[in-house]
CSV table of C-alpha atoms and ligand atoms in Angstrom, one decimal:
chain,number,residue,atom,x,y,z
A,23,MET,CA,80.1,99.5,-41.2
A,24,SER,CA,83.3,100.1,-43.0
A,25,LEU,CA,85.4,103.4,-42.6
A,26,SER,CA,85.9,105.8,-45.3
A,27,PHE,CA,89.2,107.9,-45.4
A,28,ASP,CA,88.2,111.2,-47.0
A,29,LEU,CA,90.5,114.0,-47.4
A,30,VAL,CA,89.5,116.9,-45.1
A,31,PRO,CA,89.2,120.2,-47.0
A,32,GLY,CA,91.9,122.8,-46.9
A,33,THR,CA,95.0,120.7,-46.6
A,34,VAL,CA,98.2,122.3,-48.0
A,35,ARG,CA,100.8,120.8,-50.3
A,36,THR,CA,104.5,121.1,-50.8
A,37,SER,CA,105.4,123.1,-53.8
A,38,VAL,CA,106.1,121.0,-57.0
A,39,GLN,CA,109.6,122.2,-57.1
A,40,ARG,CA,110.4,121.3,-53.4
A,41,ARG,CA,108.8,117.9,-53.9
A,42,ARG,CA,110.9,117.2,-57.0
A,43,GLU,CA,114.0,118.1,-55.1
A,44,ILE,CA,113.1,115.7,-52.2
A,45,LEU,CA,112.2,112.9,-54.7
A,46,ARG,CA,115.6,113.2,-56.4
A,47,ASP,CA,117.5,112.0,-53.2
A,48,PRO,CA,114.9,110.8,-50.7
A,49,GLY,CA,117.0,108.7,-48.4
A,50,PHE,CA,114.9,106.2,-46.6
A,51,VAL,CA,111.8,108.2,-45.6
A,52,THR,CA,113.7,111.2,-44.5
A,53,HIS,CA,110.7,113.3,-45.6
A,54,PHE,CA,107.1,112.4,-44.9
A,55,SER,CA,104.7,113.3,-47.7
A,56,ASP,CA,102.0,115.9,-47.2
A,57,HIS,CA,99.2,113.8,-45.7
A,58,MET,CA,98.4,111.1,-43.3
A,59,ALA,CA,95.4,108.9,-42.8
A,60,SER,CA,94.1,108.3,-39.2
A,61,ALA,CA,91.3,106.9,-37.2
A,62,GLN,CA,90.4,106.9,-33.5
A,63,TRP,CA,89.1,104.0,-31.4
A,64,SER,CA,87.4,103.8,-28.0
A,65,SER,CA,86.0,100.8,-26.2
A,66,GLN,CA,82.5,102.6,-26.2
A,67,ALA,CA,82.4,104.0,-29.8
A,68,GLY,CA,84.6,101.6,-31.7
A,69,TRP,CA,86.4,103.1,-34.7
A,70,THR,CA,85.5,106.7,-35.6
A,71,ASP,CA,87.1,109.9,-37.2
A,72,SER,CA,88.6,108.1,-40.1
A,73,ARG,CA,90.1,110.7,-42.4
A,74,VAL,CA,93.1,111.9,-44.4
A,75,THR,CA,94.6,115.2,-43.0
A,76,ASN,CA,97.9,117.0,-43.4
A,77,TYR,CA,100.9,115.2,-42.0
A,78,GLU,CA,101.1,117.2,-38.7
A,79,PRO,CA,102.0,116.8,-35.1
A,80,TRP,CA,99.6,115.4,-32.6
A,81,THR,CA,98.9,116.8,-29.1
A,82,MET,CA,99.0,114.0,-26.6
A,83,SER,CA,98.8,113.6,-22.9
A,84,PRO,CA,102.2,112.7,-21.4
A,85,GLY,CA,100.2,110.1,-19.5
A,86,SER,CA,99.2,108.4,-22.7
A,87,ALA,CA,99.5,104.7,-22.2
A,88,VAL,CA,101.9,104.2,-25.2
A,89,PHE,CA,104.6,106.3,-23.6
A,90,HIS,CA,104.6,104.1,-20.5
A,91,TYR,CA,103.8,100.5,-21.4
A,92,ALA,CA,104.8,100.4,-25.1
A,93,GLN,CA,101.3,99.6,-26.4
A,94,GLU,CA,102.2,100.0,-30.0
A,95,ILE,CA,102.2,98.0,-33.2
A,96,PHE,CA,103.1,98.8,-36.8
A,97,GLU,CA,103.3,97.6,-40.4
A,98,GLY,CA,105.5,98.4,-43.3
A,99,LEU,CA,104.7,98.1,-47.0
A,100,LYS,CA,105.7,100.0,-50.2
A,101,ILE,CA,104.0,101.7,-53.2
A,102,TYR,CA,105.7,100.8,-56.4
A,103,ARG,CA,105.6,102.9,-59.6
A,104,HIS,CA,105.5,101.0,-62.7
A,105,GLU,CA,107.0,101.9,-66.1
A,106,ASP,CA,103.5,103.1,-67.3
A,107,SER,CA,103.5,105.4,-64.3
A,108,SER,CA,100.6,103.5,-62.5
A,109,ILE,CA,101.1,102.8,-58.8
A,110,TRP,CA,100.8,99.5,-57.0
A,111,LEU,CA,100.7,97.9,-53.6
A,112,PHE,CA,102.3,94.4,-52.9
A,113,ARG,CA,100.1,92.0,-51.0
A,114,PRO,CA,98.6,94.6,-48.7
A,115,GLU,CA,96.0,92.3,-47.3
A,116,MET,CA,98.9,90.3,-45.7
A,117,ASN,CA,99.9,93.4,-43.8
A,118,ALA,CA,96.3,94.0,-42.8
A,119,ARG,CA,95.9,90.5,-41.5
A,120,ARG,CA,99.3,90.6,-39.7
A,121,MET,CA,98.3,93.9,-38.0
A,122,ILE,CA,95.2,92.2,-36.7
A,123,ARG,CA,97.3,89.4,-35.2
A,124,SER,CA,99.7,92.0,-33.7
A,125,ALA,CA,96.8,93.9,-32.2
A,126,HIS,CA,95.4,90.6,-30.8
A,127,ARG,CA,98.8,89.9,-29.1
A,128,MET,CA,99.4,93.4,-27.7
A,129,ASP,CA,95.7,93.7,-26.6
A,130,LEU,CA,94.9,96.7,-28.9
A,131,PRO,CA,91.7,97.0,-31.0
A,132,GLN,CA,91.6,95.2,-34.3
A,133,LEU,CA,91.3,97.3,-37.4
A,134,PRO,CA,89.2,95.3,-40.0
A,135,GLU,CA,91.2,94.2,-43.1
A,136,GLU,CA,89.0,96.3,-45.4
A,137,ASP,CA,89.5,99.5,-43.2
A,138,PHE,CA,93.2,99.0,-43.2
A,139,LEU,CA,93.1,98.6,-47.0
A,140,ALA,CA,90.9,101.6,-47.4
A,141,SER,CA,93.4,103.8,-45.2
A,142,VAL,CA,96.4,102.7,-47.3
A,143,HIS,CA,94.7,103.2,-50.6
A,144,ALA,CA,93.3,106.7,-49.4
A,145,LEU,CA,96.8,107.9,-48.6
A,146,ALA,CA,98.4,106.4,-51.6
A,147,ARG,CA,95.8,108.2,-53.8
A,148,VAL,CA,96.1,111.6,-52.1
A,149,ASP,CA,99.9,111.6,-52.2
A,150,HIS,CA,100.5,109.6,-55.3
A,151,GLU,CA,102.8,112.4,-56.7
A,152,TRP,CA,105.2,111.4,-53.9
A,153,VAL,CA,105.8,108.0,-55.3
A,154,PRO,CA,109.1,108.1,-57.1
A,155,SER,CA,109.9,106.5,-60.3
A,156,GLY,CA,113.2,104.9,-61.0
A,157,SER,CA,114.9,101.6,-60.3
A,158,GLU,CA,114.4,100.4,-56.7
A,159,MET,CA,112.7,103.6,-55.6
A,160,SER,CA,109.4,103.4,-53.8
A,161,TYR,CA,107.1,105.0,-51.3
A,162,TYR,CA,107.2,103.4,-47.9
A,163,LEU,CA,104.0,103.3,-45.9
A,164,ARG,CA,104.0,103.0,-42.2
A,165,PRO,CA,100.6,102.1,-40.6
A,166,PHE,CA,100.7,102.0,-36.9
A,167,MET,CA,98.5,101.9,-33.8
A,168,ILE,CA,99.0,103.2,-30.2
A,169,ALA,CA,97.1,103.1,-27.0
A,170,ASP,CA,96.5,106.7,-26.0
A,171,GLU,CA,94.2,107.1,-23.0
A,172,SER,CA,95.8,109.1,-20.2
A,173,PHE,CA,96.0,106.5,-17.5
A,174,LEU,CA,99.0,105.1,-15.6
A,175,GLY,CA,97.3,102.0,-14.5
A,176,VAL,CA,98.1,98.9,-16.7
A,177,HIS,CA,95.3,97.6,-18.7
A,178,SER,CA,94.2,96.8,-22.1
A,179,ALA,CA,93.7,99.6,-24.4
A,180,LYS,CA,90.4,101.5,-23.9
A,181,GLN,CA,91.3,104.2,-26.4
A,182,ALA,CA,93.6,104.1,-29.4
A,183,ARG,CA,94.8,105.8,-32.5
A,184,TYR,CA,95.6,104.4,-35.8
A,185,ALA,CA,97.5,106.2,-38.5
A,186,VAL,CA,99.3,105.7,-41.8
A,187,VAL,CA,102.1,107.9,-42.6
A,188,GLY,CA,104.8,107.6,-45.2
A,189,GLY,CA,107.2,109.1,-47.7
A,190,PRO,CA,109.6,108.5,-50.6
A,191,ALA,CA,112.2,105.8,-50.2
A,192,ALA,CA,115.5,104.9,-51.8
A,193,PRO,CA,116.9,101.5,-51.1
A,194,TYR,CA,117.1,100.9,-47.4
A,195,LEU,CA,120.7,99.6,-47.6
A,196,ALA,CA,123.0,101.4,-49.9
A,197,ASP,CA,122.7,99.7,-53.3
A,198,GLY,CA,121.0,96.5,-51.8
A,199,LEU,CA,123.5,94.3,-53.5
A,200,THR,CA,126.5,94.7,-51.3
A,201,PRO,CA,126.9,91.8,-48.9
A,202,VAL,CA,126.7,92.6,-45.4
A,203,ASP,CA,128.4,91.1,-42.4
A,204,ILE,CA,126.2,89.8,-39.5
A,205,TRP,CA,126.8,89.5,-35.8
A,206,VAL,CA,125.3,86.3,-34.4
A,207,THR,CA,124.4,87.0,-30.8
A,208,THR,CA,124.2,84.2,-28.3
A,209,THR,CA,123.9,86.6,-25.4
A,210,TYR,CA,120.9,88.7,-26.2
A,211,SER,CA,117.5,87.3,-27.4
A,212,ARG,CA,114.8,88.9,-29.6
A,213,ALA,CA,111.9,86.8,-28.5
A,214,GLY,CA,111.1,84.0,-26.2
A,215,ASN,CA,108.4,81.3,-26.3
A,216,GLY,CA,105.0,82.9,-25.6
A,217,GLY,CA,106.5,86.4,-26.0
A,218,THR,CA,105.9,89.0,-28.6
A,219,GLY,CA,108.2,87.8,-31.3
A,220,ALA,CA,105.6,87.1,-33.8
A,221,ALA,CA,103.9,90.6,-33.3
A,222,LYS,CA,105.2,93.5,-35.2
A,223,CYS,CA,105.6,95.8,-32.1
A,224,GLY,CA,108.0,98.6,-31.4
A,225,GLY,CA,109.2,97.0,-28.2
A,226,ASN,CA,110.9,94.3,-30.1
A,227,TYR,CA,112.9,96.9,-32.0
A,228,ALA,CA,113.7,98.8,-28.9
A,229,SER,CA,115.3,95.8,-27.3
A,230,SER,CA,117.4,95.2,-30.4
A,231,LEU,CA,119.2,98.4,-30.4
A,232,LEU,CA,121.8,97.6,-27.8
A,233,VAL,CA,122.8,94.5,-29.6
A,234,GLN,CA,122.8,96.3,-32.9
A,235,ARG,CA,125.5,98.6,-31.3
A,236,GLU,CA,127.4,95.7,-30.1
A,237,ALA,CA,127.3,94.3,-33.7
A,238,ALA,CA,128.7,97.6,-35.0
A,239,THR,CA,131.8,97.2,-32.8
A,240,PHE,CA,132.6,94.1,-34.8
A,241,GLY,CA,131.9,95.8,-38.1
A,242,CYS,CA,128.5,94.2,-38.5
A,243,SER,CA,125.5,96.1,-39.6
A,244,GLN,CA,122.9,93.5,-38.6
A,245,VAL,CA,122.2,91.0,-35.8
A,246,LEU,CA,121.2,87.3,-36.2
A,247,PHE,CA,119.3,86.2,-33.2
A,248,THR,CA,119.1,82.7,-31.9
A,249,ASP,CA,116.5,81.1,-29.7
A,250,ALA,CA,116.2,82.4,-26.2
A,251,ALA,CA,116.3,79.1,-24.4
A,252,ASP,CA,119.6,77.5,-25.7
A,253,HIS,CA,121.0,80.1,-28.2
A,254,GLU,CA,121.4,77.2,-30.5
A,255,TRP,CA,118.6,77.7,-33.1
A,256,VAL,CA,118.8,80.3,-35.8
A,257,GLU,CA,115.8,82.6,-35.8
A,258,GLU,CA,116.0,85.9,-37.6
A,259,LEU,CA,117.5,89.4,-37.7
A,260,GLY,CA,116.2,92.3,-35.8
A,261,GLY,CA,113.9,93.3,-38.7
A,262,MET,CA,114.4,90.8,-41.4
A,263,ASN,CA,114.0,87.1,-41.9
A,264,PHE,CA,116.9,84.7,-42.6
A,265,PHE,CA,117.6,82.3,-45.4
A,266,ALA,CA,120.4,79.9,-46.1
A,267,VAL,CA,121.0,78.4,-49.6
A,268,THR,CA,122.6,75.0,-49.9
A,269,ALA,CA,125.0,73.9,-52.7
A,270,ASP,CA,122.2,71.6,-54.0
A,271,GLY,CA,119.7,74.5,-54.2
A,272,MET,CA,117.7,74.3,-51.1
A,273,VAL,CA,116.6,77.6,-49.6
A,274,VAL,CA,116.2,77.0,-46.1
A,275,THR,CA,114.5,79.2,-43.4
A,276,PRO,CA,113.3,78.3,-39.8
A,277,PRO,CA,109.6,77.9,-39.2
A,278,THR,CA,108.0,81.0,-37.7
A,279,SER,CA,106.3,79.2,-34.7
A,280,GLY,CA,105.8,82.1,-32.5
A,281,THR,CA,109.2,83.6,-31.9
A,282,ILE,CA,109.9,84.6,-35.6
A,283,LEU,CA,108.0,87.3,-37.4
A,284,ASP,CA,105.9,86.0,-40.3
A,285,GLY,CA,107.5,88.1,-43.0
A,286,ILE,CA,105.6,88.6,-46.3
A,287,THR,CA,108.8,88.8,-48.1
A,288,ARG,CA,109.8,85.4,-46.6
A,289,ASP,CA,106.5,83.9,-47.6
A,290,SER,CA,106.8,85.3,-51.1
A,291,ILE,CA,110.3,83.9,-51.5
A,292,LEU,CA,109.2,80.4,-50.4
A,293,THR,CA,106.4,80.7,-53.1
A,294,LEU,CA,108.7,81.9,-55.9
A,295,ALA,CA,111.5,79.5,-55.1
A,296,PRO,CA,110.3,76.4,-57.2
A,297,ALA,CA,109.9,78.3,-60.5
A,298,LEU,CA,113.5,79.4,-60.1
A,299,GLY,CA,114.7,75.8,-59.7
A,300,LEU,CA,115.2,76.0,-56.0
A,301,THR,CA,113.6,73.9,-53.3
A,302,PRO,CA,112.1,75.8,-50.3
A,303,GLN,CA,112.7,74.1,-47.1
A,304,VAL,CA,111.1,75.4,-43.8
A,305,ARG,CA,112.9,73.6,-40.9
A,306,PRO,CA,114.8,74.4,-37.8
A,307,LEU,CA,118.4,75.3,-38.5
A,308,SER,CA,120.8,75.1,-35.7
A,309,LEU,CA,123.7,77.5,-35.4
A,310,SER,CA,126.2,74.6,-35.4
A,311,GLU,CA,124.8,73.1,-38.5
A,312,LEU,CA,124.9,76.6,-40.2
A,313,ILE,CA,128.5,77.3,-39.2
A,314,ALA,CA,129.6,73.7,-40.0
A,315,SER,CA,127.8,73.7,-43.4
A,316,ILE,CA,129.3,77.1,-44.4
A,317,LEU,CA,132.8,75.7,-43.5
A,318,GLY,CA,132.2,72.5,-45.2
A,319,GLY,CA,130.8,74.0,-48.4
A,320,ASN,CA,127.2,72.8,-48.1
A,321,ILE,CA,125.7,76.2,-47.4
A,322,VAL,CA,127.0,78.6,-50.0
A,323,GLU,CA,124.8,81.6,-49.9
A,324,ALA,CA,122.7,83.3,-47.1
A,325,PHE,CA,120.5,86.4,-47.2
A,326,ALA,CA,118.2,88.4,-45.1
A,327,CYS,CA,114.8,89.6,-46.4
A,328,GLY,CA,112.0,92.1,-45.6
A,329,THR,CA,110.0,94.9,-47.2
A,330,ALA,CA,112.4,97.7,-46.6
A,331,ALA,CA,115.6,96.1,-47.8
A,332,VAL,CA,114.1,93.4,-50.1
A,333,VAL,CA,116.8,90.8,-50.2
A,334,THR,CA,120.1,91.6,-48.6
A,335,PRO,CA,123.0,89.2,-49.3
A,336,ILE,CA,125.1,88.2,-46.4
A,337,GLY,CA,128.9,88.1,-46.7
A,338,ARG,CA,130.1,86.7,-43.4
A,339,LEU,CA,128.8,85.7,-40.1
A,340,LEU,CA,130.8,86.7,-36.9
A,341,HIS,CA,130.1,84.7,-33.8
A,342,THR,CA,131.8,84.0,-30.5
A,343,LYS,CA,133.6,80.6,-30.1
A,344,GLY,CA,134.9,80.3,-26.7
A,345,GLU,CA,136.7,83.5,-25.9
A,346,GLU,CA,137.4,84.2,-29.7
A,347,VAL,CA,135.2,85.8,-32.4
A,348,GLU,CA,135.2,83.5,-35.4
A,349,THR,CA,134.4,84.9,-38.8
A,350,VAL,CA,132.7,82.5,-41.2
A,351,ALA,CA,132.6,83.6,-44.9
A,352,LEU,CA,129.9,82.4,-47.3
A,353,ALA,CA,131.4,80.9,-50.4
A,354,SER,CA,129.2,83.0,-52.8
A,355,PRO,CA,128.3,86.1,-50.9
A,356,LEU,CA,126.2,87.4,-53.8
A,357,GLY,CA,125.4,84.1,-55.3
A,358,GLU,CA,123.2,83.1,-58.0
A,359,ALA,CA,120.2,81.9,-56.0
A,360,THR,CA,120.3,85.1,-53.9
A,361,ARG,CA,120.3,87.2,-57.1
A,362,ALA,CA,117.6,85.2,-58.8
A,363,ILE,CA,115.3,85.4,-55.9
A,364,ARG,CA,115.9,89.2,-55.5
A,365,ARG,CA,115.3,89.6,-59.3
A,366,ALA,CA,112.1,87.5,-59.4
A,367,LEU,CA,110.6,89.5,-56.4
A,368,VAL,CA,111.6,93.0,-57.6
A,369,ASP,CA,110.4,92.3,-61.2
A,370,ILE,CA,107.0,91.4,-59.9
A,371,GLN,CA,106.9,94.4,-57.6
A,372,TRP,CA,108.0,96.9,-60.2
A,373,GLY,CA,105.8,95.3,-62.9
A,374,ARG,CA,108.6,94.0,-65.1
A,375,ALA,CA,107.4,90.4,-64.7
A,376,ASP,CA,104.0,88.6,-64.9
A,377,ASP,CA,102.2,88.8,-61.6
A,378,VAL,CA,101.1,85.1,-61.8
A,379,HIS,CA,100.3,84.9,-58.1
A,380,GLY,CA,98.0,88.0,-58.1
A,381,TRP,CA,100.1,89.8,-55.6
A,382,MET,CA,99.8,93.4,-57.0
A,383,HIS,CA,96.9,95.8,-56.2
A,384,GLN,CA,96.7,98.9,-58.3
A,385,VAL,CA,95.9,102.2,-56.6
A,386,VAL,CA,93.5,104.0,-58.5
A,387,VAL,CA,94.4,107.7,-58.5
B,20,PLP,C1,108.8,93.5,-40.5
B,20,PLP,C2,109.8,92.4,-40.1
B,20,PLP,C3,110.2,91.4,-41.0
B,20,PLP,C4,110.0,91.4,-42.4
B,20,PLP,O1,108.6,91.4,-42.8
B,20,PLP,P1,108.1,91.7,-44.3
B,20,PLP,O2,106.6,91.4,-44.2
B,20,PLP,O3,108.8,90.8,-45.2
B,20,PLP,O4,108.5,93.2,-44.4
B,20,PLP,C5,111.0,90.4,-40.4
B,20,PLP,N1,111.3,90.4,-39.1
B,20,PLP,C6,110.8,91.2,-38.2
B,20,PLP,C7,111.2,91.3,-36.9
B,20,PLP,C8,110.0,92.3,-38.7
B,20,PLP,O5,109.6,93.1,-37.8
C-alpha cells in the first residue's frame, strides 16, 4: 500500500510579510519553510506515520544509531517556478531511485519510488508559496533518512525516520558564472573501491571537510578528488561531478563505476550535449592527461555540476607537483560549451525551453 502524506490539522504559518522578506534574500536555504513531510519505519511495521507537519525539532535519544555510526542518506532536488507561476520538479524519480540505491548500500530501509514522490509533492504543495520566482531562484528540497533506534550495538537499521525539509534558495555559488579555482588532492580520497562513493550519504561529506579547508588555504573553493588507489584518475568534487571540454567539442566525464556519485545533472548534460553540437564521452580521464591537455590546449574548458550549483565553470586547477604547487589555467574559463550546457539545462528547468525529454513534473497546488 502506498503512503499518503496528509497535512495534520492545526499547523501554523509564517506571516505573509515575513515570508516575503525571507524570499527577497533567501541565501541558500538559510530559512526552512513552514512544513516538513515525514514517515517512520520499523522492521516489524514497515513504513507508518506518513504526514506533513510543521517544520519543528525532533526529540531523539542520544543513543540513536545515526549519532554513533552515521547511518544516514540524503537527496537534493529543486522546485522551479515558471513564468506562468506554476511550479515544477526536475526528474524527481531519479532522486527516488538513487535514494533506494543509497539505502541499499547503507543497509537502511528502502522507501518505494511512489512514496518518495508523494512526500516531495506533498511538501511542495503545502509550502508552494515558499517557492521564489526570479531568475535562478528555486526551492531546495532535502529528503533524508536516518537510523534512529536507541542501541549502541552495530547492526542494520531496525528503526528509521524519513523526512523532507526544504526552503527557498538563491544560487548556491554567488552568481553561478564566476569561474572557481579547484584544489586537486592527491593525499586524501573521497571514495575507494567497494566503499560508499556511489551512495549519497552524509559520511562522504564529513570526510571531505578537512580537505575543503586545505583547499581554502590555496584560495580554492572546491576539491577535485582522484582515485583512492593511485591518485591518478580524476573522479569528482566533494559534491559535484566533473567535466572537461576539449577543443574539438568533446565533453568528457569519468564513468561512475562505484566510486563516483551518479549525478542527475551529469546524466542530463550527457543527454543534452549532442543537440548542442557537443560529443559526450564517458571515459577514464587521468590527472596527467588532464593537466597535459590543458597546458597543450586540447582541453579548453572544465566545469563542475550538481543540482545545487547547476554548472560551475572552473578557472584554474591547483595541484602539487613534487614539492611545488602548480597552477594550471583553463584557456576559456567560462567558455562557449560550458555556457551553452548551463543555458540548455536551466532553460528546461525554468520552463523557457521545450522539455523534449519529459523531465519536468508539475506540482499541482
Ligand atoms: C549530489 C552529488 C552530486 C550531484 O548530483 P546531482 O544529482 O546532479 O545533484 C555529485 N557528487 C556528489 C558526491 C554528490 O553527493
